[in-house]
């Protein structure tokens, strides 16, 4: 288990009150297992962080997407702050390695579970807000979430976008093929390929077939963007 001190170096923010960060990283399964006092887990900080994230992301999109009407801004914000995208954002700071989990949650793949990761991300935002104020929380959100927006929007809509691309360019639908299921029934990891015809465009893994398909589609889109599509088929 990596240390809280190390995590602060990773994110570039040093807490005045480290207990806030520890709480932000404490999953309910750990609090229950350790018989910690009531409300010691990160759920209240997640509630606060969610509100801060919505405010910061709304301001950022309003100022940077001046030609977007309200409906488009709402959809773009949803793509940036939804559970899968937030979990995707945690990869840069390896948040899953620092979360405190109960043994059962750990054994069932909690460190890779999108709900655990996205909740912890919001809790960290809430903790920074309480410890250092709105400006420091905003700085964290802009640095780790409101970046590379086109790729993250593509990740959020990956299955829909890949379907549209393949229908437009290749006149074929995308299909998904399950290639492996690993782990016990309560903690399976699915690995899926995204195909057009018999050509594999991308591969992805996840706790559910749907999340594995989303990741496979995303990798397929990245491939299509990098390569000449005509050479793939």
Short mmCIF file of C-alpha atoms in Angstrom, two decimals:
data_model
loop_
_atom_site.label_atom_id
_atom_site.label_comp_id
_atom_site.label_asym_id
_atom_site.label_seq_id
_atom_site.Cartn_x
_atom_site.Cartn_y
_atom_site.Cartn_z
CA UNK A 1 0.00 0.00 0.00
CA UNK A 2 1.48 3.32 -1.05
CA UNK A 3 1.70 6.19 1.43
CA UNK A 4 -0.37 9.36 1.76
CA UNK A 5 2.88 11.37 1.69
CA UNK A 6 3.72 9.90 -1.69
CA UNK A 7 0.26 10.67 -3.06
CA UNK A 8 0.63 14.33 -2.13
CA UNK A 9 3.84 14.49 -4.17
CA UNK A 10 2.09 12.85 -7.11
CA UNK A 11 -0.76 15.39 -7.18
CA UNK A 12 1.43 18.37 -6.32
CA UNK A 13 -0.59 19.44 -3.30
CA UNK A 14 0.51 19.20 0.35
CA UNK A 15 -2.30 19.01 2.89
CA UNK A 16 -2.21 21.09 6.02
CA UNK A 17 -4.64 18.57 7.53
CA UNK A 18 -3.66 15.10 6.30
CA UNK A 19 -6.67 13.57 8.03
CA UNK A 20 -8.83 15.05 5.27
CA UNK A 21 -6.82 13.23 2.63
CA UNK A 22 -6.93 9.97 4.58
CA UNK A 23 -10.68 10.26 4.81
CA UNK A 24 -10.91 10.99 1.07
CA UNK A 25 -9.03 7.76 0.38
CA UNK A 26 -11.04 5.65 2.84
CA UNK A 27 -13.63 3.44 1.17
CA UNK A 28 -16.66 2.39 3.23
CA UNK A 29 -15.50 -1.25 3.13
CA UNK A 30 -12.28 -0.30 4.93
CA UNK A 31 -14.07 1.87 7.50
CA UNK A 32 -16.50 -0.97 8.24
CA UNK A 33 -13.79 -3.59 8.48
CA UNK A 34 -11.69 -1.46 10.84
CA UNK A 35 -14.75 -0.53 12.92
CA UNK A 36 -14.02 3.16 12.43
CA UNK A 37 -16.43 5.70 13.83
CA UNK A 38 -19.54 6.58 11.86
CA UNK A 39 -19.02 8.81 8.78
CA UNK A 40 -15.27 8.12 8.66
CA UNK A 41 -15.33 7.01 5.02
CA UNK A 42 -15.13 9.25 1.96
CA UNK A 43 -18.82 9.49 1.07
CA UNK A 44 -19.44 12.96 2.57
CA UNK A 45 -16.30 14.34 0.91
CA UNK A 46 -17.46 12.80 -2.37
CA UNK A 47 -20.73 14.74 -2.03
CA UNK A 48 -18.80 17.98 -1.56
CA UNK A 49 -16.29 17.26 -4.30
CA UNK A 50 -19.06 16.52 -6.78
CA UNK A 51 -20.45 20.04 -6.26
CA UNK A 52 -17.01 21.66 -6.63
CA UNK A 53 -16.34 19.64 -9.77
CA UNK A 54 -19.63 20.67 -11.34
CA UNK A 55 -18.94 24.36 -10.63
CA UNK A 56 -15.38 24.29 -11.97
CA UNK A 57 -16.24 22.25 -15.05
CA UNK A 58 -19.26 24.46 -15.83
CA UNK A 59 -17.18 27.64 -15.63
CA UNK A 60 -14.39 26.13 -17.73
CA UNK A 61 -16.71 24.97 -20.50
CA UNK A 62 -18.68 28.24 -20.47
CA UNK A 63 -15.50 30.26 -20.96
CA UNK A 64 -13.79 27.96 -23.45
CA UNK A 65 -16.70 26.79 -25.63
CA UNK A 66 -18.27 30.13 -26.44
CA UNK A 67 -20.22 28.88 -29.45
CA UNK A 68 -21.86 25.97 -27.63
CA UNK A 69 -25.53 26.43 -26.66
CA UNK A 70 -26.77 25.28 -23.25
CA UNK A 71 -27.70 21.79 -24.41
CA UNK A 72 -24.28 21.12 -25.92
CA UNK A 73 -22.53 22.45 -22.81
CA UNK A 74 -24.63 20.17 -20.63
CA UNK A 75 -23.77 17.11 -22.72
CA UNK A 76 -20.08 18.00 -22.80
CA UNK A 77 -20.00 18.50 -19.05
CA UNK A 78 -21.74 15.16 -18.55
CA UNK A 79 -19.06 13.45 -20.65
CA UNK A 80 -16.31 14.98 -18.50
CA UNK A 81 -17.68 14.29 -15.02
CA UNK A 82 -19.41 10.92 -15.48
CA UNK A 83 -18.16 7.84 -13.63
CA UNK A 84 -16.25 6.19 -16.52
CA UNK A 85 -14.42 9.39 -17.48
CA UNK A 86 -13.49 10.26 -13.89
CA UNK A 87 -12.18 6.73 -13.41
CA UNK A 88 -10.19 7.17 -16.63
CA UNK A 89 -8.71 10.41 -15.22
CA UNK A 90 -7.45 8.63 -12.10
CA UNK A 91 -4.95 6.64 -14.15
CA UNK A 92 -2.58 9.61 -14.39
CA UNK A 93 -2.26 9.86 -10.61
CA UNK A 94 -2.62 6.09 -9.99
CA UNK A 95 -5.35 6.84 -7.47
CA UNK A 96 -6.41 3.20 -7.19
CA UNK A 97 -3.09 2.32 -5.57
CA UNK A 98 -3.71 4.71 -2.66
CA UNK A 99 -7.35 3.96 -1.81
CA UNK A 100 -7.93 2.18 1.51
CA UNK A 101 -10.13 -0.86 0.86
CA UNK A 102 -11.52 -3.65 2.97
CA UNK A 103 -10.16 -7.11 2.22
CA UNK A 104 -13.35 -8.24 0.54
CA UNK A 105 -13.47 -5.20 -1.74
CA UNK A 106 -9.78 -5.62 -2.51
CA UNK A 107 -10.26 -9.28 -3.45
CA UNK A 108 -13.17 -8.51 -5.76
CA UNK A 109 -11.23 -6.00 -7.87
CA UNK A 110 -12.14 -2.79 -6.06
CA UNK A 111 -8.93 -1.05 -7.06
CA UNK A 112 -9.99 -1.16 -10.71
CA UNK A 113 -13.71 -0.60 -10.12
CA UNK A 114 -14.86 2.60 -11.83
CA UNK A 115 -17.35 3.50 -9.09
CA UNK A 116 -14.65 3.24 -6.40
CA UNK A 117 -12.17 5.30 -8.41
CA UNK A 118 -14.58 8.04 -9.47
CA UNK A 119 -15.95 8.41 -5.93
CA UNK A 120 -12.43 8.68 -4.53
CA UNK A 121 -11.53 11.30 -7.15
CA UNK A 122 -14.48 13.46 -6.12
CA UNK A 123 -13.62 12.94 -2.44
CA UNK A 124 -10.05 14.14 -3.05
CA UNK A 125 -11.46 17.27 -4.70
CA UNK A 126 -13.67 17.83 -1.65
CA UNK A 127 -10.72 17.33 0.69
CA UNK A 128 -8.57 19.84 -1.17
CA UNK A 129 -11.45 22.32 -1.14
CA UNK A 130 -11.75 22.08 2.65
CA UNK A 131 -8.00 22.13 3.21
CA UNK A 132 -6.89 24.79 0.75
CA UNK A 133 -9.96 26.57 -0.55
CA UNK A 134 -11.78 26.79 -3.86
CA UNK A 135 -8.79 28.01 -5.90
CA UNK A 136 -6.62 25.02 -4.99
CA UNK A 137 -9.46 22.59 -5.68
CA UNK A 138 -10.05 24.32 -9.00
CA UNK A 139 -6.37 24.00 -9.85
CA UNK A 140 -6.56 20.24 -9.23
CA UNK A 141 -9.69 19.83 -11.37
CA UNK A 142 -8.21 21.81 -14.26
CA UNK A 143 -4.95 19.87 -14.11
CA UNK A 144 -6.30 16.34 -13.89
CA UNK A 145 -9.85 16.39 -15.28
CA UNK A 146 -10.49 19.34 -17.61
CA UNK A 147 -7.65 18.45 -19.97
CA UNK A 148 -7.51 16.65 -23.30
CA UNK A 149 -11.25 17.16 -23.59
CA UNK A 150 -11.63 15.82 -27.12
CA UNK A 151 -10.07 12.49 -26.16
CA UNK A 152 -12.19 12.23 -23.02
CA UNK A 153 -15.35 13.10 -24.89
CA UNK A 154 -14.39 10.46 -27.44
CA UNK A 155 -13.87 7.96 -24.59
CA UNK A 156 -17.32 8.76 -23.17
CA UNK A 157 -19.05 8.34 -26.54
CA UNK A 158 -16.61 5.78 -27.93
CA UNK A 159 -19.11 3.09 -28.95
CA UNK A 160 -21.44 5.56 -30.67
CA UNK A 161 -18.63 7.40 -32.44
CA UNK A 162 -16.91 4.22 -33.61
CA UNK A 163 -20.20 2.92 -35.00
CA UNK A 164 -20.73 6.17 -36.93
CA UNK A 165 -17.16 6.16 -38.26
CA UNK A 166 -17.32 2.55 -39.42
CA UNK A 167 -20.71 2.97 -41.06
CA UNK A 168 -19.51 6.11 -42.82
CA UNK A 169 -16.10 4.89 -43.94
CA UNK A 170 -16.51 1.14 -44.29
CA UNK A 171 -20.29 0.71 -44.65
CA UNK A 172 -20.12 -1.88 -41.88
CA UNK A 173 -21.32 -2.12 -38.30
CA UNK A 174 -19.00 -2.59 -35.35
CA UNK A 175 -19.24 -5.90 -33.52
CA UNK A 176 -17.75 -6.91 -30.19
CA UNK A 177 -16.23 -10.28 -29.39
CA UNK A 178 -15.61 -11.54 -25.87
CA UNK A 179 -12.16 -13.15 -25.84
CA UNK A 180 -11.71 -13.93 -22.14
CA UNK A 181 -13.30 -13.91 -18.70
CA UNK A 182 -10.87 -14.04 -15.79
CA UNK A 183 -11.41 -14.22 -12.06
CA UNK A 184 -14.15 -15.57 -9.80
CA UNK A 185 -17.84 -14.91 -10.48
CA UNK A 186 -17.97 -11.99 -8.04
CA UNK A 187 -14.90 -10.26 -9.52
CA UNK A 188 -14.68 -11.08 -13.21
CA UNK A 189 -12.52 -9.14 -15.63
CA UNK A 190 -13.86 -9.24 -19.18
CA UNK A 191 -11.64 -8.69 -22.22
CA UNK A 192 -13.34 -7.73 -25.46
CA UNK A 193 -12.30 -6.92 -29.03
CA UNK A 194 -14.00 -4.34 -31.24
CA UNK A 195 -14.17 -5.49 -34.86
CA UNK A 196 -15.27 -4.21 -38.22
CA UNK A 197 -15.72 -7.25 -40.41
CA UNK A 198 -12.99 -9.59 -39.17
CA UNK A 199 -10.49 -6.80 -38.53
CA UNK A 200 -9.76 -6.10 -34.86
CA UNK A 201 -9.69 -2.35 -34.26
CA UNK A 202 -9.16 -2.32 -30.50
CA UNK A 203 -9.19 -4.32 -27.31
CA UNK A 204 -10.40 -3.41 -23.83
CA UNK A 205 -10.94 -4.86 -20.37
CA UNK A 206 -13.35 -4.07 -17.56
CA UNK A 207 -15.44 -5.33 -14.66
CA UNK A 208 -18.44 -5.56 -17.00
CA UNK A 209 -18.79 -6.45 -20.68
CA UNK A 210 -20.15 -2.96 -21.33
CA UNK A 211 -17.12 -1.21 -19.85
CA UNK A 212 -14.77 -3.56 -21.71
CA UNK A 213 -16.59 -2.76 -24.98
CA UNK A 214 -16.32 0.97 -24.27
CA UNK A 215 -12.58 0.72 -23.79
CA UNK A 216 -12.16 -1.48 -26.88
CA UNK A 217 -14.09 1.07 -28.94
CA UNK A 218 -11.95 3.90 -27.56
CA UNK A 219 -8.73 2.13 -28.55
CA UNK A 220 -10.26 1.46 -31.95
CA UNK A 221 -10.95 5.15 -32.43
CA UNK A 222 -7.42 6.08 -31.39
CA UNK A 223 -6.10 3.63 -33.98
CA UNK A 224 -8.32 5.02 -36.71
CA UNK A 225 -7.22 8.56 -35.90
CA UNK A 226 -3.55 7.61 -36.08
CA UNK A 227 -3.63 5.45 -39.18
CA UNK A 228 -4.89 5.85 -42.69
CA UNK A 229 -8.28 4.17 -42.44
CA UNK A 230 -7.95 2.84 -45.96
CA UNK A 231 -4.97 0.74 -44.94
CA UNK A 232 -6.82 -0.97 -42.11
CA UNK A 233 -9.51 -2.70 -44.10
#
